[in-house]
Amino acid sequence: MASSPSLLTKIPHPFHSLYPTKITLFDFATVQSFNFLKNFSSNADSNIFHNFNSDSFFANLIDNSPQKNNLAQVHAKFFLLGIQQRGFLVTKLINAAVNLGEIGYARKVFDEFSDPDVFVWNAIIRGYSKYNLFAGAIEMYSRMQVLWVSPDGYTLPHVLKACGGLPSLKMGQQVHGQIFRLGFEKDVFVQNGVVAFYAKCGKIASAKVVFERLEIRNVVSWTSMISGYAQNGQPIEALRIFDEMREMGVMPDWIALVSVIRAHTDVEDLEHGKSIHSFVIKTGLELESDLLIALTAMYAKCGQVMVARSLFNQMKVPNLILWNVMISGYAKNGYADEAVKLFRDMISRNFRTDSITARSAVLACAQVGSFELARWMDNYISKSEHRDDTFVNSALIDMYAKCGNVDMARIVFDRTLDKDVVVWSAMIVGYGLHGRGREALDLYQLMNQAGIRPNDVTFLGLLTACNHSGLVEDGWQLFHCMKDYGIEPRHQHYACVVDLLGRSGYLDQAYDFILKMPIEPGVSVWGALLSACKIHRHVTLGEYAAERLFSLESYNTGHYVQLSNLYASARMWDRVAKVRVLMREKGLSKDLGYSFIEINGKLETFRVGDKSHQRSKEIYEELESLERRLKQAGFVPDTCSSLHDLNDEEMVETLCNHSERLAIAFGLISTAQGTTLRITKNLRACINCHSATKLISKLVNREIIVRDANRFHHFKDGVCSCGDYW
C-alpha cells in the first residue's frame, strides 16, 4: 500500500509508555502499520482509550501538517473516529488551513461543522480578513449574528479590518455600536481596530475621538493614528502624532515608521526623512521590505535617485511596488533613459507589471522623445494585459504627441474603446502642442456629443491649441465657458489667455485681463505678458511685467533674458548691457542651447558650432552646401537673431552653425531620401533658423519636425505648421 506524504516534523507520540520505539516521521500509513488507531476505535474500554489524549494528539498532527492533503487526512480521521464535532480540533484545522493559504478548504471544514462556537467563527473570519477577502469576513460575521453567537474581543478587530478594507462605513459603525453594547469600550485591542477602521474610511476626526478616549495607548494605537493621518492627506498631523508618541516614550514599530517616512515624503522633508532612515538602521530594521520601499520612494521623490537606486539594489528580488517606485522615480526626476533601461530589465526578467509600471515607462518614453522608442513601447503595450487600460492608453496618446507624431496619437485614441475625460483631454492637449487648433476644436465638439463632461485639463488643452493657432475669438469664448461646467480657472488657464491676447497684439486687453484676475497673477501670467511685449516691442509694459517677475523669482535667468531680448528688439543696446551686468552681479548665466536628432533609434546631440562629432567634416560640408542653396533661392538671413537673443546660441558663431542646423545637416547625410527628420531643441528656435528651416524642407523635399521649448513645428514644402504664429 503506497504511503501518503509524511509529516516531516518530529511529533511526541501519545503511546510512549506503551511502545518503547519513538515514532518521529509520521503519516497515516505509519499509524495504520502500528494499528493503534484501529485499536483505539474498537477497544473503547481498554487502557489505551483511557490513557490516550486525542485532542493533544491530533492538535500536534495539525500543527505539523505542511500541506493541505495532510490536513485532509486528519479531517478524514475525525469522521472515522466520530470526533468531527469537537470544536477545539475543528478550530485548529481551520486555522492551519488559513495559515497554509487554503482559505477555500478552511471554509469547507467550517461548513461541515454543525454547531460552531465563537472560536470556530473567529477562525474562519480571521482567515477571510487575513487574505483581504473582506466581503467574506463580513458575510460570516453577519451569519454569526443571525445564529445569535456573541462575538468576543478576537472577533471584532478582524471584522473592523474588513469594514475598513472594503470600505463599508455603515457596517463598521454598526459594529462600533455593538462594541459598546458588549462592553469592549476599554479593550485596547478592539479600540485600536475602531481607530484603524475610521481612518481607512477617511473619517479621521472620528478616529481621533476614539484615540483620545483610550486610557491605555500601545504602539498599535499610535501607529493607527499616524497611518490614518498619512493615508488621508494630512502628513503634518501624522508627524505631530509621531512626535507626541516619542515624547510619551513609546518605541515605534516598522509599521509606524513606514507611515512617518511617507509623511516626510509627502511634504518633501528630506532632512527629517534622513533622520528616520538613521533610526531605522540603528534599530536593525533596514531590511524590512516595506521600509525599504518607503525609503526608496522618499529619496526618489526628493530627487535623490542615486540613493534610491542603492536602496533598490539591496533587495535581492524586488517586488512590484519597489520596481514601480524606482521606475517612476527616474521618470519624474528627468532620468528618462534610466527609467526605460530599468523597465526593459524588469520585463526581461519576466517580472509582472501593472498599470502603474506601464504608465511610468510610457511617461519616460515621452520624455526621451524618440519616435522609435515610442513605437516599441506601443507594441509592447498592445501585446500586454494593459492594452485596454484607459490610463495607459491616455499615456500613450501623450507619448506619441510629445514624440512628434500626433497622427499616431489619434490612432491610439480611435482604438481606445472606453474613452473617459482623460483620454479625450490627452488627445486635445496633443493637438494643442502641435498647433492644430481646428482639430482640437472639432474633437471638443465630438466630446460634447459623446456626453463627456470636460475638466480643467480639457480647457487647458483647448486654450493652448487656440493660442498656438491664433484663434483668439474661439479661445476667449472657451475660457468663459469654463464657469458653465463649474470649473475654476487656474494660473495656467489665465496665462494661456494672456498669451493668446498678447501674441495677437491685444496687449492692452491682456493687461486689463490680468488686473481683473480674481487670484494673484503668478510667474506664468507675467511671463506670458513679457513674451508678448517682446514680440510687439512694447517696452514700457514689458518693463512692468519684468519687474513683477523679478519680485517673484529674482534668480530666474529666463526673465532677464526675455527683458534683454525686448530691449534688443527695440535697439536699446545700453539697456541690454545693463541687464547683462545685472545678471553677472547675480551670478546668472544664460542656458546653453542644444538640439538632438533621432537616427535609427539613437539620439545624437549637437551644440552651437559643435565640431566634436566623428562625422563633423561631412556635417559642415553639408551645411556649406545648404547655405549655397539657400542663397541661390534668395534667402536673406535675419542677422538680428545673432545680435540680441541671449536665449539662443553663442553670438560669436555664424547663424548657420546653430545647433538645429547642425542636427538637420547630420540628418540629411545619415538617412535615405524622403526620411522625416525629428529634432528636439531645448530653447525657443530663433527667427533666422525658423525661416531657413522652412526653405530647407522645400529644397531637400523632406518633412522636418522640430520641437522647441514652446511647441512643435512641422516644416514641409517651405511652410511651417505654426503659420509663423509662434
XYZ file of C-alpha atoms in Angstrom:
726
model
C 0.000 0.000 0.000
C 1.509 3.336 -1.056
C 2.110 5.704 1.815
C 0.823 9.253 1.888
C 3.181 12.269 2.262
C 4.983 12.163 5.587
C 4.801 14.813 8.263
C 8.432 15.843 8.390
C 8.462 17.334 11.882
C 9.142 15.180 14.926
C 5.970 14.685 16.935
C 5.814 13.393 20.520
C 3.764 10.209 20.398
C 0.966 9.577 22.916
C 1.899 5.878 23.299
C 5.466 6.301 24.610
C 4.527 4.391 27.755
C 3.195 1.518 25.685
C 5.712 1.427 22.828
C 9.444 1.811 23.575
C 10.254 2.776 19.967
C 9.851 6.582 19.397
C 7.957 7.374 16.183
C 9.417 10.508 14.594
C 8.364 10.570 10.932
C 4.617 10.334 10.926
C 1.959 9.651 8.304
C -1.266 7.710 8.444
C 0.201 4.659 6.747
C 2.646 4.514 9.661
C -0.211 4.913 12.127
C -2.086 2.075 10.442
C 1.013 -0.126 10.472
C 1.140 0.172 14.279
C -2.627 -0.354 14.328
C -3.143 1.730 17.450
C -5.735 3.980 15.895
C -7.629 0.885 14.855
C -7.315 -0.493 18.377
C -8.463 2.878 19.714
C -11.654 2.797 17.676
C -12.508 -0.849 18.503
C -11.482 -1.037 22.163
C -13.112 1.961 23.777
C -12.924 0.380 27.226
C -9.251 -0.565 27.065
C -6.439 1.102 28.950
C -5.270 2.597 25.641
C -8.509 4.566 25.340
C -8.301 5.928 28.850
C -4.633 6.950 28.501
C -4.998 8.453 25.014
C -5.478 12.253 24.760
C -6.916 12.534 21.241
C -7.147 16.351 21.314
C -3.455 16.703 22.070
C -2.514 14.010 19.584
C -4.461 15.456 16.663
C -3.539 19.019 17.580
C 0.107 18.029 17.190
C -0.616 16.422 13.851
C -2.452 19.538 12.632
C 0.266 21.908 13.815
C 2.877 19.906 11.929
C 0.945 19.394 8.696
C 2.896 21.046 5.867
C 0.300 20.570 3.121
C -3.436 20.625 2.548
C -3.598 16.885 1.856
C -2.135 16.191 5.324
C -4.920 18.259 6.858
C -7.463 16.396 4.735
C -6.152 13.077 6.099
C -6.500 14.347 9.657
C -10.004 15.608 8.931
C -10.987 12.258 7.425
C -9.769 10.506 10.567
C -12.060 12.791 12.622
C -15.070 11.274 10.841
C -13.665 7.754 11.165
C -13.305 8.196 14.895
C -16.522 10.173 15.337
C -14.830 13.276 16.702
C -15.695 15.602 13.790
C -17.817 17.801 16.049
C -15.082 18.662 18.520
C -14.854 22.436 18.270
C -11.275 22.639 19.543
C -9.954 20.355 16.809
C -12.052 21.939 14.051
C -10.803 25.387 15.107
C -7.221 24.112 14.936
C -7.905 22.636 11.498
C -9.390 25.860 10.122
C -6.540 27.968 11.493
C -3.976 25.585 9.995
C -5.694 25.722 6.590
C -5.726 29.520 6.752
C -2.026 29.622 7.607
C -1.315 27.457 4.554
C -3.305 29.877 2.369
C -6.045 27.293 1.801
C -8.999 29.542 2.605
C -11.332 27.532 0.358
C -10.550 24.345 2.267
C -10.937 26.202 5.570
C -14.438 27.212 4.504
C -15.245 23.608 3.554
C -14.209 22.407 7.017
C -16.284 25.165 8.602
C -19.391 24.311 6.549
C -19.183 20.661 7.624
C -19.255 21.649 11.303
C -22.859 21.707 12.503
C -22.711 23.892 15.607
C -19.743 26.315 15.520
C -18.953 28.224 18.696
C -17.297 31.647 18.790
C -13.821 30.139 18.431
C -14.738 28.386 15.177
C -16.370 31.566 13.858
C -13.271 33.549 14.805
C -11.058 31.159 12.876
C -12.954 31.497 9.587
C -13.482 35.272 9.938
C -9.775 35.683 10.692
C -8.969 33.666 7.558
C -11.024 35.879 5.254
C -9.670 39.023 6.865
C -6.055 37.839 6.696
C -6.213 37.417 2.918
C -8.164 40.666 2.387
C -11.308 38.758 1.410
C -13.282 41.368 3.272
C -16.720 40.612 1.840
C -16.348 37.009 3.009
C -15.395 38.116 6.516
C -18.430 40.384 6.787
C -20.712 37.688 5.355
C -19.552 35.226 8.027
C -19.940 37.818 10.764
C -23.493 38.550 9.632
C -24.323 34.824 9.684
C -22.797 34.600 13.136
C -25.142 37.347 14.352
C -28.187 35.668 12.805
C -27.336 32.497 14.752
C -27.077 34.522 17.995
C -23.415 33.707 18.568
C -21.932 36.578 20.551
C -18.570 37.888 19.258
C -15.613 38.279 21.584
C -12.536 40.502 21.654
C -10.857 38.431 18.949
C -13.782 38.544 16.522
C -14.281 42.297 16.380
C -10.810 43.513 15.226
C -10.942 41.213 12.187
C -14.449 42.391 11.320
C -13.399 46.036 11.711
C -10.428 45.409 9.434
C -12.823 44.026 6.811
C -15.147 47.033 7.171
C -12.217 49.401 6.666
C -10.813 47.393 3.798
C -13.957 47.413 1.648
C -14.653 50.130 2.892
C -18.112 49.807 4.473
C -18.664 52.754 6.790
C -22.262 51.829 7.670
C -21.377 48.247 8.642
C -18.386 49.402 10.641
C -20.477 51.924 12.553
C -22.910 49.147 13.433
C -20.025 47.052 14.722
C -18.803 50.051 16.718
C -22.215 50.337 18.351
C -22.164 46.638 19.169
C -18.749 47.084 20.799
C -20.322 49.478 23.305
C -23.252 47.149 23.960
C -20.893 44.224 24.600
C -18.676 46.240 26.931
C -15.472 46.351 24.871
C -15.054 50.130 25.080
C -11.956 49.715 27.288
C -10.426 46.833 25.320
C -7.387 48.446 23.686
C -7.107 45.640 21.123
C -10.683 46.225 19.938
C -10.456 50.015 20.159
C -7.305 50.029 18.025
C -9.382 48.258 15.400
C -12.017 51.002 15.639
C -9.370 53.728 15.182
C -7.931 51.967 12.128
C -11.422 51.391 10.679
C -12.418 55.065 10.817
C -9.051 56.130 9.423
C -9.356 53.776 6.441
C -12.850 55.096 5.743
C -11.491 58.644 5.639
C -13.218 59.598 8.914
C -10.041 60.753 10.592
C -11.916 63.056 13.017
C -13.889 60.053 14.340
C -10.669 58.065 14.623
C -9.168 60.900 16.666
C -12.150 60.935 19.059
C -11.771 57.185 19.727
C -7.994 57.512 20.073
C -8.226 60.355 22.610
C -10.671 58.347 24.755
C -8.227 55.464 25.116
C -6.978 55.136 28.691
C -4.110 52.917 27.563
C -2.384 53.577 24.253
C 0.036 50.977 22.983
C 2.226 51.157 19.886
C -0.647 49.884 17.719
C -2.883 52.740 18.913
C -0.297 55.371 17.987
C 0.514 53.659 14.714
C -3.160 53.550 13.711
C -3.460 57.322 14.142
C -0.154 58.084 12.392
C -1.084 55.840 9.460
C -4.581 57.314 9.376
C -3.348 60.882 9.061
C -0.700 59.901 6.499
C -3.195 57.984 4.364
C -5.756 60.799 4.499
C -3.511 63.516 3.146
C -2.570 65.078 6.480
C 1.182 64.410 6.711
C 1.833 67.297 9.116
C -0.648 65.848 11.624
C 0.890 62.398 11.178
C 4.301 63.820 12.086
C 2.837 65.698 15.053
C 1.325 62.489 16.442
C 4.656 60.731 15.901
C 6.469 63.416 17.900
C 3.882 63.064 20.665
C 4.352 59.307 20.611
C 8.111 59.664 21.062
C 7.612 62.142 23.913
C 5.455 59.515 25.659
C 8.375 57.081 25.412
C 6.621 54.652 23.070
C 9.050 52.906 20.727
C 7.689 52.921 17.145
C 7.467 49.701 15.194
C 8.263 49.331 11.491
C 4.632 49.956 10.518
C 4.662 53.355 12.226
C 8.000 54.193 10.628
C 6.634 53.420 7.150
C 3.859 55.974 7.663
C 6.264 58.545 9.104
C 8.580 58.171 6.111
C 5.615 58.565 3.754
C 4.583 61.722 5.616
C 8.078 63.191 5.226
C 7.922 62.196 1.548
C 4.610 63.995 1.052
C 5.978 67.250 2.487
C 9.346 66.627 0.748
C 11.209 66.990 4.043
C 14.314 65.041 3.115
C 16.416 66.134 6.105
C 13.997 64.783 8.714
C 13.381 61.785 6.474
C 17.101 61.044 6.639
C 16.969 61.118 10.430
C 14.227 58.476 10.336
C 16.413 56.461 7.971
C 19.215 56.625 10.550
C 16.797 55.443 13.234
C 15.764 52.531 11.010
C 19.397 51.474 10.659
C 20.080 51.815 14.401
C 17.104 49.595 15.224
C 18.153 46.975 12.682
C 15.052 47.335 10.507
C 16.768 48.382 7.280
C 15.981 45.102 5.521
C 12.248 45.245 6.256
C 10.746 45.279 2.758
C 8.006 47.868 3.390
C 10.519 50.238 4.989
C 12.877 49.724 2.057
C 10.077 50.639 -0.356
C 9.100 53.720 1.665
C 12.713 54.926 1.871
C 13.280 54.326 -1.832
C 10.129 56.322 -2.650
C 11.196 59.159 -0.341
C 14.638 59.563 -1.886
C 13.241 59.200 -5.411
C 10.519 61.812 -4.904
C 13.003 64.216 -3.306
C 15.299 63.921 -6.327
C 17.939 61.681 -4.725
C 17.591 58.960 -7.349
C 21.104 57.585 -6.861
C 20.423 56.955 -3.165
C 17.047 55.490 -4.111
C 18.745 53.139 -6.576
C 21.262 51.984 -3.953
C 18.335 51.043 -1.678
C 16.572 49.358 -4.596
C 19.678 47.259 -5.237
C 19.634 45.977 -1.647
C 16.537 43.924 -2.413
C 17.681 40.663 -3.983
C 14.293 40.086 -5.600
C 12.480 43.459 -5.859
C 8.713 43.221 -5.639
C 6.323 45.011 -7.973
C 5.901 48.034 -5.703
C 9.660 48.582 -5.498
C 10.051 48.324 -9.291
C 7.283 50.899 -9.699
C 8.806 53.267 -7.155
C 12.187 53.199 -8.876
C 10.948 53.437 -12.479
C 8.547 56.262 -11.651
C 11.249 57.969 -9.556
C 13.584 58.009 -12.537
C 10.839 59.199 -14.898
C 9.623 62.028 -12.656
C 13.118 63.349 -11.940
C 14.321 63.695 -15.518
C 16.201 60.380 -15.717
C 14.087 59.067 -18.567
C 16.799 56.905 -20.140
C 17.445 55.153 -16.820
C 13.707 54.602 -16.338
C 13.396 52.943 -19.751
C 16.516 50.846 -19.131
C 15.169 49.635 -15.774
C 11.787 48.841 -17.337
C 13.489 46.774 -20.046
C 15.450 44.964 -17.330
C 12.230 44.258 -15.436
C 10.381 42.699 -18.353
C 13.472 40.772 -19.495
C 13.469 39.073 -16.083
C 9.789 38.181 -16.504
C 8.551 40.265 -13.583
C 4.845 41.010 -13.674
C 3.999 44.621 -14.486
C 0.859 46.549 -13.601
C -0.817 49.698 -14.858
C 1.461 51.916 -12.757
C 4.576 50.283 -14.229
C 3.283 50.719 -17.756
C 2.304 54.354 -17.250
C 5.667 55.224 -15.706
C 7.514 53.569 -18.594
C 5.349 55.357 -21.168
C 5.986 58.675 -19.387
C 9.730 58.015 -19.606
C 9.474 57.270 -23.330
C 7.607 60.550 -23.823
C 10.438 62.385 -22.084
C 13.114 60.693 -24.192
C 11.277 61.931 -27.283
C 12.353 59.053 -29.506
C 9.698 58.057 -32.023
C 11.268 54.619 -32.483
C 11.207 54.039 -28.730
C 7.591 55.209 -28.664
C 6.654 52.638 -31.301
C 8.455 49.903 -29.330
C 6.525 50.828 -26.202
C 3.224 50.909 -28.093
C 3.985 47.464 -29.495
C 4.752 46.120 -26.012
C 1.527 47.545 -24.571
C -0.569 46.162 -27.443
C 0.629 42.631 -26.589
C 0.242 43.015 -22.827
C -2.669 42.888 -20.401
C -2.600 46.707 -20.310
C -3.788 47.199 -23.901
C -7.316 48.105 -22.809
C -6.253 50.130 -19.766
C -7.714 53.629 -20.168
C -4.950 55.306 -18.170
C -2.215 53.541 -20.136
C -3.825 54.494 -23.448
C -4.059 58.113 -22.287
C -0.335 57.997 -21.544
C 0.340 56.503 -24.996
C -1.569 59.367 -26.650
C 0.514 61.878 -24.703
C 3.703 59.953 -25.550
C 3.115 59.987 -29.311
C 2.189 63.681 -29.229
C 5.397 64.527 -27.366
C 7.447 62.342 -29.693
C 6.268 64.390 -32.650
C 3.589 62.188 -34.200
C 0.130 63.446 -33.348
C -1.399 61.245 -36.087
C -0.213 58.110 -34.241
C -1.672 59.621 -31.085
C -5.002 59.850 -32.896
C -4.764 56.180 -33.919
C -4.382 55.197 -30.248
C -7.283 57.491 -29.380
C -9.549 55.956 -32.033
C -8.793 52.377 -30.971
C -9.448 53.104 -27.275
C -12.874 51.664 -26.551
C -13.571 53.225 -23.165
C -12.897 56.923 -23.722
C -13.213 58.881 -20.496
C -12.423 62.560 -19.987
C -8.719 61.749 -19.508
C -8.473 60.128 -22.952
C -10.339 62.963 -24.686
C -8.270 65.582 -22.882
C -4.973 63.858 -23.743
C -5.835 63.984 -27.441
C -6.936 67.625 -27.270
C -3.718 68.572 -25.443
C -1.754 66.709 -28.132
C -3.406 68.742 -30.874
C -2.679 71.894 -28.890
C 1.004 71.025 -28.580
C 1.220 70.737 -32.376
C -0.788 73.893 -33.054
C -3.646 72.031 -34.696
C -6.330 74.260 -33.254
C -9.150 73.346 -35.605
C -8.720 69.613 -34.971
C -8.760 70.288 -31.219
C -11.995 72.266 -31.505
C -13.598 69.608 -33.718
C -12.655 66.923 -31.195
C -14.142 69.010 -28.402
C -17.441 69.068 -30.289
C -17.341 65.262 -30.621
C -16.578 65.037 -26.911
C -19.680 67.057 -26.103
C -21.773 64.899 -28.423
C -20.484 61.793 -26.635
C -21.767 63.222 -23.356
C -18.318 63.519 -21.757
C -18.044 66.437 -19.360
C -14.778 68.395 -19.827
C -12.428 69.127 -16.934
C -9.757 71.752 -16.311
C -7.158 69.824 -18.357
C -9.533 69.723 -21.332
C -9.827 73.504 -21.308
C -6.091 73.960 -20.841
C -5.531 71.881 -23.989
C -8.159 73.840 -25.893
C -6.726 77.205 -24.843
C -3.222 76.039 -25.788
C -4.491 74.902 -29.184
C -6.174 78.254 -29.818
C -3.092 80.080 -28.564
C -0.761 78.188 -30.919
C -3.128 78.690 -33.852
C -4.068 82.338 -33.361
C -7.726 81.507 -32.725
C -8.325 84.456 -30.422
C -12.122 84.594 -30.513
C -12.520 80.828 -30.026
C -10.083 80.829 -27.129
C -11.781 83.792 -25.462
C -15.200 82.107 -25.671
C -13.856 78.785 -24.363
C -12.276 80.461 -21.347
C -15.621 81.990 -20.396
C -17.340 78.611 -20.935
C -15.411 77.113 -18.042
C -17.807 78.549 -15.479
C -20.689 76.737 -17.209
C -19.070 73.484 -16.047
C -18.274 74.773 -12.576
C -14.520 74.834 -13.306
C -12.385 77.463 -11.613
C -9.557 78.632 -13.906
C -6.041 78.054 -12.592
C -2.907 80.106 -13.262
C -2.200 78.065 -16.404
C -5.571 78.986 -17.893
C -5.073 82.692 -17.188
C -1.547 82.539 -18.641
C -2.900 80.940 -21.829
C -5.426 83.739 -22.280
C -2.765 86.420 -21.672
C -0.513 84.713 -24.234
C -3.423 84.356 -26.674
C -4.285 88.064 -26.474
C -0.712 89.308 -26.283
C 0.668 87.358 -29.252
C -2.189 88.672 -31.371
C -1.280 92.237 -30.449
C -4.034 92.855 -27.903
C -1.558 93.948 -25.233
C -3.816 96.468 -23.509
C -6.609 93.899 -23.283
C -4.142 91.338 -21.913
C -3.020 93.792 -19.225
C -6.611 94.654 -18.280
C -7.387 90.938 -18.118
C -4.538 90.465 -15.622
C -5.739 93.347 -13.442
C -9.209 91.777 -13.215
C -7.972 88.292 -12.260
C -9.648 87.010 -9.056
C -6.357 85.399 -7.994
C -2.916 86.927 -7.639
C -1.094 86.734 -11.018
C 1.830 84.345 -10.909
C 5.051 83.853 -12.843
C 3.354 82.164 -15.808
C 0.958 85.098 -16.292
C 3.561 87.880 -16.142
C 5.939 85.767 -18.232
C 3.321 85.459 -20.972
C 2.846 89.230 -20.989
C 6.602 89.918 -21.144
C 6.972 87.475 -24.051
C 4.162 89.219 -25.939
C 5.741 92.624 -25.273
C 8.990 91.349 -26.807
C 7.165 90.246 -29.960
C 5.456 93.623 -30.365
C 8.313 95.722 -28.896
C 6.172 97.297 -26.188
C 8.994 98.340 -23.847
C 7.074 100.157 -21.107
C 4.573 97.385 -20.450
C 7.323 94.802 -20.828
C 9.436 96.508 -18.170
C 6.495 96.473 -15.771
C 5.934 92.750 -16.396
C 9.663 92.126 -15.833
C 9.572 93.981 -12.508
C 6.720 91.763 -11.355
C 8.654 88.672 -12.422
C 11.816 89.776 -10.611
C 9.796 90.286 -7.421
C 8.509 86.706 -7.689
C 11.656 84.959 -8.960
C 14.706 87.174 -8.684
C 17.136 84.428 -9.716
C 15.371 83.024 -12.770
C 17.719 83.551 -15.727
C 14.922 83.343 -18.279
C 13.247 86.535 -17.056
C 16.410 88.596 -17.520
C 16.998 87.084 -20.959
C 13.434 87.961 -22.013
C 13.879 91.571 -20.875
C 17.218 91.805 -22.671
C 15.612 90.465 -25.835
C 12.864 93.068 -25.509
C 15.436 95.866 -25.289
C 17.407 94.412 -28.198
C 14.308 94.178 -30.390
C 13.855 97.922 -29.793
C 17.595 98.567 -30.441
C 18.078 99.834 -26.865
C 21.613 98.475 -26.553
C 22.543 100.431 -23.423
C 19.720 98.737 -21.532
C 20.765 95.376 -22.953
C 24.208 95.988 -21.432
C 22.678 96.908 -18.059
C 20.703 93.644 -17.977
C 23.895 91.694 -18.718
C 25.688 93.466 -15.870
C 22.783 92.725 -13.536
C 22.919 89.059 -14.490
C 26.661 88.893 -13.796
C 26.161 90.546 -10.414
C 23.601 87.906 -9.502
C 25.825 85.139 -10.809
C 23.369 84.217 -13.553
C 24.244 82.891 -16.980
C 22.076 82.027 -19.952
C 21.149 78.452 -20.712
C 23.294 76.782 -23.355
C 21.348 75.732 -26.410
C 21.447 72.207 -27.791
C 19.483 70.080 -30.244
C 19.256 66.350 -30.685
C 18.078 64.258 -33.612
C 16.956 60.652 -33.702
C 18.688 58.444 -36.282
C 17.846 54.735 -36.370
C 16.552 54.862 -32.806
C 19.668 56.611 -31.470
C 19.735 60.229 -30.276
C 22.642 62.438 -31.448
C 23.168 65.764 -29.646
C 24.689 68.975 -31.032
C 25.576 72.379 -29.569
C 26.269 75.630 -31.378
C 29.384 75.357 -33.519
C 29.838 71.765 -32.375
C 32.775 70.006 -34.064
C 33.130 67.065 -31.687
C 31.081 64.604 -33.742
C 33.031 61.871 -35.549
C 31.371 62.905 -38.833
C 31.960 66.600 -38.218
C 33.746 67.143 -41.557
C 30.779 65.715 -43.515
C 28.303 67.707 -41.407
C 29.980 71.044 -42.153
C 30.315 70.195 -45.826
C 26.559 69.576 -45.895
C 25.994 72.872 -44.044
C 28.016 74.768 -46.649
C 26.037 73.084 -49.411
C 22.757 74.066 -47.747
C 23.924 77.673 -47.313
C 24.770 77.903 -51.017
C 21.373 76.517 -51.997
C 19.587 78.890 -49.582
C 21.468 81.848 -51.035
C 20.646 80.776 -54.590
C 16.969 80.528 -53.589
C 17.068 84.141 -52.392
C 17.171 83.535 -48.641
C 18.333 86.561 -46.629
C 19.483 85.807 -43.057
C 17.889 87.706 -40.187
C 21.079 88.894 -38.511
C 19.162 90.325 -35.557
C 18.795 86.770 -34.312
C 22.504 86.542 -33.586
C 22.708 90.009 -32.068
C 20.043 90.134 -29.417
C 18.536 86.781 -28.500
C 20.544 85.807 -25.432
C 18.399 82.726 -25.054
C 19.712 81.208 -28.283
C 23.252 80.295 -29.358
C 26.625 81.992 -28.810
C 26.579 85.291 -30.683
C 30.157 84.866 -31.973
C 29.173 81.904 -34.136
C 27.603 82.251 -37.546
C 23.874 81.710 -37.864
C 24.239 78.528 -39.898
C 26.095 76.868 -37.011
C 23.138 76.944 -34.653
C 22.510 73.563 -33.065
C 19.319 72.728 -35.002
C 21.081 73.482 -38.299
C 23.860 71.038 -37.370
C 21.236 68.428 -36.466
C 19.477 68.936 -39.811
C 22.756 68.545 -41.728
C 23.592 65.364 -39.844
C 20.119 64.002 -40.503
C 20.413 64.660 -44.231
C 23.709 62.773 -44.571
C 22.575 59.897 -42.316
C 19.151 58.982 -43.726
C 17.628 57.948 -47.024
C 15.910 60.473 -49.275
C 12.392 61.219 -48.063
C 13.001 60.243 -44.430
C 11.349 62.555 -41.907
C 13.844 64.326 -39.625
C 12.825 64.653 -35.962
C 14.706 67.239 -33.923
C 14.271 68.489 -30.364
C 15.699 71.822 -29.186
C 15.856 72.888 -25.532
C 15.331 76.594 -26.306
C 12.930 78.566 -28.474
C 14.084 78.499 -32.109
C 15.467 81.796 -33.408
C 13.695 83.665 -36.204
C 16.508 83.058 -38.681
C 16.637 79.271 -38.159
C 12.852 79.045 -38.345
C 12.831 80.846 -41.708
C 15.807 78.844 -43.008
C 14.285 75.503 -41.988
C 11.093 76.278 -43.904
C 13.074 76.763 -47.103
C 15.386 73.802 -46.445
C 12.348 71.490 -46.168
C 11.375 72.541 -49.689
C 14.895 72.361 -51.157
C 15.601 68.838 -49.856
C 11.998 67.596 -50.164
C 11.856 66.430 -46.554
C 9.479 66.876 -43.649
C 11.394 68.303 -40.705
C 9.736 68.166 -37.286
C 11.261 70.418 -34.640
C 10.154 70.575 -31.037
C 11.384 73.729 -29.317
C 10.754 74.947 -25.767
C 7.212 76.058 -26.642
C 5.692 73.731 -29.224
C 6.144 71.522 -32.287
C 6.934 72.911 -35.735
C 6.229 70.725 -38.780
C 8.203 72.049 -41.747
C 7.161 70.761 -45.164
C 7.275 72.183 -48.705
C 8.528 75.520 -47.434
C 5.740 76.001 -44.887
C 5.606 75.584 -41.088
C 2.550 74.226 -39.315
C 2.669 77.162 -36.892
C 1.834 79.573 -39.701
C 4.652 81.762 -38.359
C 2.488 82.291 -35.292
C 4.897 81.337 -32.534
